[in-house]
DNA sequence: TTAGGGATAACT
DNA sequence: AGTTATCCCTAA
């Protein structure tokens, strides 16, 4: 068991008898009592934090899925062959019966089949001809999870030389057998945000692969009701708006104020949110979520540091208000120039409407990634008003 | 998808 | 306290 006196608990920020995650590179240290869920240890007694377990589960689930699909393919190939053999077999049988001939006269090519031609095998053939095909069809129309479960059970019952990934997967399932849903539900879609440790969120963004981005996105869209004190009517109205669009994160505005000051000070400098090569935002993605995500990306190193795990948590809170509204992001001169260029390029005479989406794409490398077509429109309106 | 209008954090 | 810039919602 990995306990340490050296670190600070990621939740209460105090030292003491801490569990330190054994996952390579994971800095998480936490009091067992602060976990909020039972601590998990592997066979060797090593502690793994919920995030790493979750990551592991996702990876293993993917492997299991691949394995299941491979099994399915093999099954279908098997079915095809079996079908062909059986159909021929049946034809031979029927012909033989019709002719009143001895069944042993069937062609040598099917000799291997005819040798087992008794009532039982005939039943088998019928079963193969009728039922399994339907089953396969049924499978393809059922949910993916069902498929995998079914195929898993196939695989585990007749497992010669079982895929190691599947073994791991099943091992994990046993480990989670006490009702924790991480494996039973599809891990790729099961994560809920409401009861999750923010430190896990911090973790998640360390490896910002598309799959996890998606998870995060879903979380962003499903979380976020203002909590705590009774909001004023205006705040409430705003919260209602925010509900639709963004992440519920509480925090102060220091970071953004600082950013604004920098923009002012440097004026011509390119103080935008840091640019990392990200896939283009999806239209569904809330920009506040994006800001959070990119904030996190930029704090990867910090979050890996054991020294200040909580600082990252505080900082990630600075991209939105508690109501969910995005914090104000001033336009840089570069953005403004890009916007002008875009408007110039896409404005057509006689058409009042401007294709803000196209303009956004046009300047996607220059605009902050959290900008939306509507932001461009608003900014242009503002610029024109001057 | 866009325009228009309202809300409000941030600034002066 | 007033103004501005940005964000967000809604209707078309």
PDB file of C-alpha atoms in Angstrom, chain A residues 12-135:
ATOM      1  CA  UNK A  12      -8.309  18.856   2.113  1.00  0.00           C
ATOM      2  CA  UNK A  13      -4.798  20.035   1.330  1.00  0.00           C
ATOM      3  CA  UNK A  14      -3.443  18.574   4.505  1.00  0.00           C
ATOM      4  CA  UNK A  15      -0.725  16.078   5.113  1.00  0.00           C
ATOM      5  CA  UNK A  16      -0.866  12.952   7.146  1.00  0.00           C
ATOM      6  CA  UNK A  17      -1.421   9.389   6.174  1.00  0.00           C
ATOM      7  CA  UNK A  18      -2.129   9.701   2.496  1.00  0.00           C
ATOM      8  CA  UNK A  19      -2.809   7.247  -0.238  1.00  0.00           C
ATOM      9  CA  UNK A  20      -0.658   7.915  -3.261  1.00  0.00           C
ATOM     10  CA  UNK A  21      -1.813   6.651  -6.619  1.00  0.00           C
ATOM     11  CA  UNK A  22       0.467   3.972  -7.983  1.00  0.00           C
ATOM     12  CA  UNK A  23      -0.231   4.787 -11.591  1.00  0.00           C
ATOM     13  CA  UNK A  24       2.896   5.901 -13.337  1.00  0.00           C
ATOM     14  CA  UNK A  25       2.945   9.683 -13.503  1.00  0.00           C
ATOM     15  CA  UNK A  26      -0.140  10.219 -11.424  1.00  0.00           C
ATOM     16  CA  UNK A  27       0.509  12.741  -8.676  1.00  0.00           C
ATOM     17  CA  UNK A  28      -2.648  12.171  -6.749  1.00  0.00           C
ATOM     18  CA  UNK A  29      -2.394  11.860  -3.008  1.00  0.00           C
ATOM     19  CA  UNK A  30      -5.443  11.756  -0.817  1.00  0.00           C
ATOM     20  CA  UNK A  31      -6.655  10.720   2.583  1.00  0.00           C
ATOM     21  CA  UNK A  32      -8.609   7.547   2.459  1.00  0.00           C
ATOM     22  CA  UNK A  33     -11.363   9.356   4.305  1.00  0.00           C
ATOM     23  CA  UNK A  34     -11.417  12.136   1.746  1.00  0.00           C
ATOM     24  CA  UNK A  35     -11.988   9.768  -1.141  1.00  0.00           C
ATOM     25  CA  UNK A  36     -15.742   9.834  -1.028  1.00  0.00           C
ATOM     26  CA  UNK A  37     -15.687   6.304  -2.319  1.00  0.00           C
ATOM     27  CA  UNK A  38     -13.923   3.130  -1.269  1.00  0.00           C
ATOM     28  CA  UNK A  39     -10.223   3.103  -2.006  1.00  0.00           C
ATOM     29  CA  UNK A  40      -9.187   0.466  -4.520  1.00  0.00           C
ATOM     30  CA  UNK A  41      -6.100  -1.614  -4.279  1.00  0.00           C
ATOM     31  CA  UNK A  42      -4.753  -4.155  -6.690  1.00  0.00           C
ATOM     32  CA  UNK A  43      -3.659  -7.636  -5.763  1.00  0.00           C
ATOM     33  CA  UNK A  44      -0.312  -6.334  -4.681  1.00  0.00           C
ATOM     34  CA  UNK A  45      -1.982  -3.817  -2.423  1.00  0.00           C
ATOM     35  CA  UNK A  46      -1.160  -0.835  -4.606  1.00  0.00           C
ATOM     36  CA  UNK A  47      -3.570   2.039  -4.469  1.00  0.00           C
ATOM     37  CA  UNK A  48      -5.055   3.466  -7.656  1.00  0.00           C
ATOM     38  CA  UNK A  49      -7.019   6.676  -7.701  1.00  0.00           C
ATOM     39  CA  UNK A  50     -10.539   6.680  -9.165  1.00  0.00           C
ATOM     40  CA  UNK A  51      -9.389   8.596 -12.158  1.00  0.00           C
ATOM     41  CA  UNK A  52      -6.674   6.131 -13.068  1.00  0.00           C
ATOM     42  CA  UNK A  53      -9.065   3.271 -12.521  1.00  0.00           C
ATOM     43  CA  UNK A  54     -11.507   4.954 -14.773  1.00  0.00           C
ATOM     44  CA  UNK A  55      -8.895   5.553 -17.440  1.00  0.00           C
ATOM     45  CA  UNK A  56      -7.832   1.976 -17.148  1.00  0.00           C
ATOM     46  CA  UNK A  57     -11.414   0.830 -17.445  1.00  0.00           C
ATOM     47  CA  UNK A  58     -11.964   2.881 -20.565  1.00  0.00           C
ATOM     48  CA  UNK A  59      -8.870   1.449 -22.178  1.00  0.00           C
ATOM     49  CA  UNK A  60      -9.783  -2.052 -21.196  1.00  0.00           C
ATOM     50  CA  UNK A  61     -13.302  -1.585 -22.373  1.00  0.00           C
ATOM     51  CA  UNK A  62     -12.016  -0.525 -25.726  1.00  0.00           C
ATOM     52  CA  UNK A  63      -9.800  -3.544 -25.916  1.00  0.00           C
ATOM     53  CA  UNK A  64     -12.662  -5.750 -24.915  1.00  0.00           C
ATOM     54  CA  UNK A  65     -14.825  -4.191 -27.563  1.00  0.00           C
ATOM     55  CA  UNK A  66     -12.212  -4.783 -30.199  1.00  0.00           C
ATOM     56  CA  UNK A  67     -11.879  -8.321 -29.033  1.00  0.00           C
ATOM     57  CA  UNK A  68     -15.623  -8.808 -29.133  1.00  0.00           C
ATOM     58  CA  UNK A  69     -15.830  -7.429 -32.632  1.00  0.00           C
ATOM     59  CA  UNK A  70     -13.061  -9.748 -33.753  1.00  0.00           C
ATOM     60  CA  UNK A  71     -14.954 -12.641 -32.194  1.00  0.00           C
ATOM     61  CA  UNK A  72     -18.071 -11.564 -33.958  1.00  0.00           C
ATOM     62  CA  UNK A  73     -16.304 -11.467 -37.252  1.00  0.00           C
ATOM     63  CA  UNK A  74     -14.960 -14.919 -36.634  1.00  0.00           C
ATOM     64  CA  UNK A  75     -18.427 -16.076 -35.706  1.00  0.00           C
ATOM     65  CA  UNK A  76     -19.886 -14.647 -38.880  1.00  0.00           C
ATOM     66  CA  UNK A  77     -17.216 -16.338 -40.951  1.00  0.00           C
ATOM     67  CA  UNK A  78     -17.945 -19.506 -39.118  1.00  0.00           C
ATOM     68  CA  UNK A  79     -21.641 -19.075 -39.706  1.00  0.00           C
ATOM     69  CA  UNK A  80     -21.125 -18.518 -43.418  1.00  0.00           C
ATOM     70  CA  UNK A  81     -19.171 -21.696 -43.790  1.00  0.00           C
ATOM     71  CA  UNK A  82     -21.509 -23.644 -41.633  1.00  0.00           C
ATOM     72  CA  UNK A  83     -24.446 -22.299 -43.577  1.00  0.00           C
ATOM     73  CA  UNK A  84     -23.010 -23.264 -46.901  1.00  0.00           C
ATOM     74  CA  UNK A  85     -22.112 -26.699 -45.715  1.00  0.00           C
ATOM     75  CA  UNK A  86     -25.474 -27.175 -44.119  1.00  0.00           C
ATOM     76  CA  UNK A  87     -27.475 -25.984 -47.070  1.00  0.00           C
ATOM     77  CA  UNK A  88     -25.656 -28.356 -49.334  1.00  0.00           C
ATOM     78  CA  UNK A  89     -26.103 -31.010 -46.763  1.00  0.00           C
ATOM     79  CA  UNK A  90     -29.840 -30.434 -46.590  1.00  0.00           C
ATOM     80  CA  UNK A  91     -30.194 -30.476 -50.338  1.00  0.00           C
ATOM     81  CA  UNK A  92     -28.383 -33.751 -50.474  1.00  0.00           C
ATOM     82  CA  UNK A  93     -30.604 -35.146 -47.798  1.00  0.00           C
ATOM     83  CA  UNK A  94     -33.758 -34.034 -49.514  1.00  0.00           C
ATOM     84  CA  UNK A  95     -32.618 -35.343 -52.846  1.00  0.00           C
ATOM     85  CA  UNK A  96     -31.687 -38.625 -51.291  1.00  0.00           C
ATOM     86  CA  UNK A  97     -35.006 -38.892 -49.516  1.00  0.00           C
ATOM     87  CA  UNK A  98     -36.898 -38.008 -52.660  1.00  0.00           C
ATOM     88  CA  UNK A  99     -34.966 -40.555 -54.649  1.00  0.00           C
ATOM     89  CA  UNK A 100     -35.374 -43.176 -51.979  1.00  0.00           C
ATOM     90  CA  UNK A 101     -31.667 -43.630 -52.064  1.00  0.00           C
ATOM     91  CA  UNK A 102     -29.364 -44.493 -49.334  1.00  0.00           C
ATOM     92  CA  UNK A 103     -27.889 -41.358 -47.823  1.00  0.00           C
ATOM     93  CA  UNK A 104     -24.478 -42.788 -47.996  1.00  0.00           C
ATOM     94  CA  UNK A 105     -24.554 -42.015 -51.693  1.00  0.00           C
ATOM     95  CA  UNK A 106     -24.129 -38.316 -51.176  1.00  0.00           C
ATOM     96  CA  UNK A 107     -21.193 -36.768 -52.850  1.00  0.00           C
ATOM     97  CA  UNK A 108     -17.737 -37.328 -51.472  1.00  0.00           C
ATOM     98  CA  UNK A 109     -17.276 -33.640 -51.189  1.00  0.00           C
ATOM     99  CA  UNK A 110     -19.756 -33.666 -48.372  1.00  0.00           C
ATOM    100  CA  UNK A 111     -18.656 -36.875 -46.895  1.00  0.00           C
ATOM    101  CA  UNK A 112     -17.547 -35.211 -43.705  1.00  0.00           C
ATOM    102  CA  UNK A 113     -21.005 -33.804 -43.288  1.00  0.00           C
ATOM    103  CA  UNK A 114     -22.913 -36.896 -44.192  1.00  0.00           C
ATOM    104  CA  UNK A 115     -21.058 -38.978 -41.712  1.00  0.00           C
ATOM    105  CA  UNK A 116     -22.854 -37.226 -38.959  1.00  0.00           C
ATOM    106  CA  UNK A 117     -26.203 -37.297 -40.579  1.00  0.00           C
ATOM    107  CA  UNK A 118     -28.507 -38.512 -37.933  1.00  0.00           C
ATOM    108  CA  UNK A 119     -31.519 -36.934 -36.366  1.00  0.00           C
ATOM    109  CA  UNK A 120     -29.416 -34.981 -34.005  1.00  0.00           C
ATOM    110  CA  UNK A 121     -27.191 -33.425 -36.582  1.00  0.00           C
ATOM    111  CA  UNK A 122     -30.192 -32.683 -38.723  1.00  0.00           C
ATOM    112  CA  UNK A 123     -31.695 -30.811 -35.866  1.00  0.00           C
ATOM    113  CA  UNK A 124     -28.452 -28.992 -35.553  1.00  0.00           C
ATOM    114  CA  UNK A 125     -28.519 -28.119 -39.200  1.00  0.00           C
ATOM    115  CA  UNK A 126     -32.028 -26.825 -38.908  1.00  0.00           C
ATOM    116  CA  UNK A 127     -31.032 -24.877 -35.899  1.00  0.00           C
ATOM    117  CA  UNK A 128     -28.117 -23.398 -37.745  1.00  0.00           C
ATOM    118  CA  UNK A 129     -30.238 -22.618 -40.746  1.00  0.00           C
ATOM    119  CA  UNK A 130     -32.977 -20.981 -38.841  1.00  0.00           C
ATOM    120  CA  UNK A 131     -32.093 -19.636 -35.510  1.00  0.00           C
ATOM    121  CA  UNK A 132     -28.544 -18.411 -35.400  1.00  0.00           C
ATOM    122  CA  UNK A 133     -28.921 -16.296 -38.480  1.00  0.00           C
ATOM    123  CA  UNK A 134     -31.814 -14.572 -36.894  1.00  0.00           C
ATOM    124  CA  UNK A 135     -29.798 -14.186 -33.780  1.00  0.00           C
TER     125      UNK A 135
END
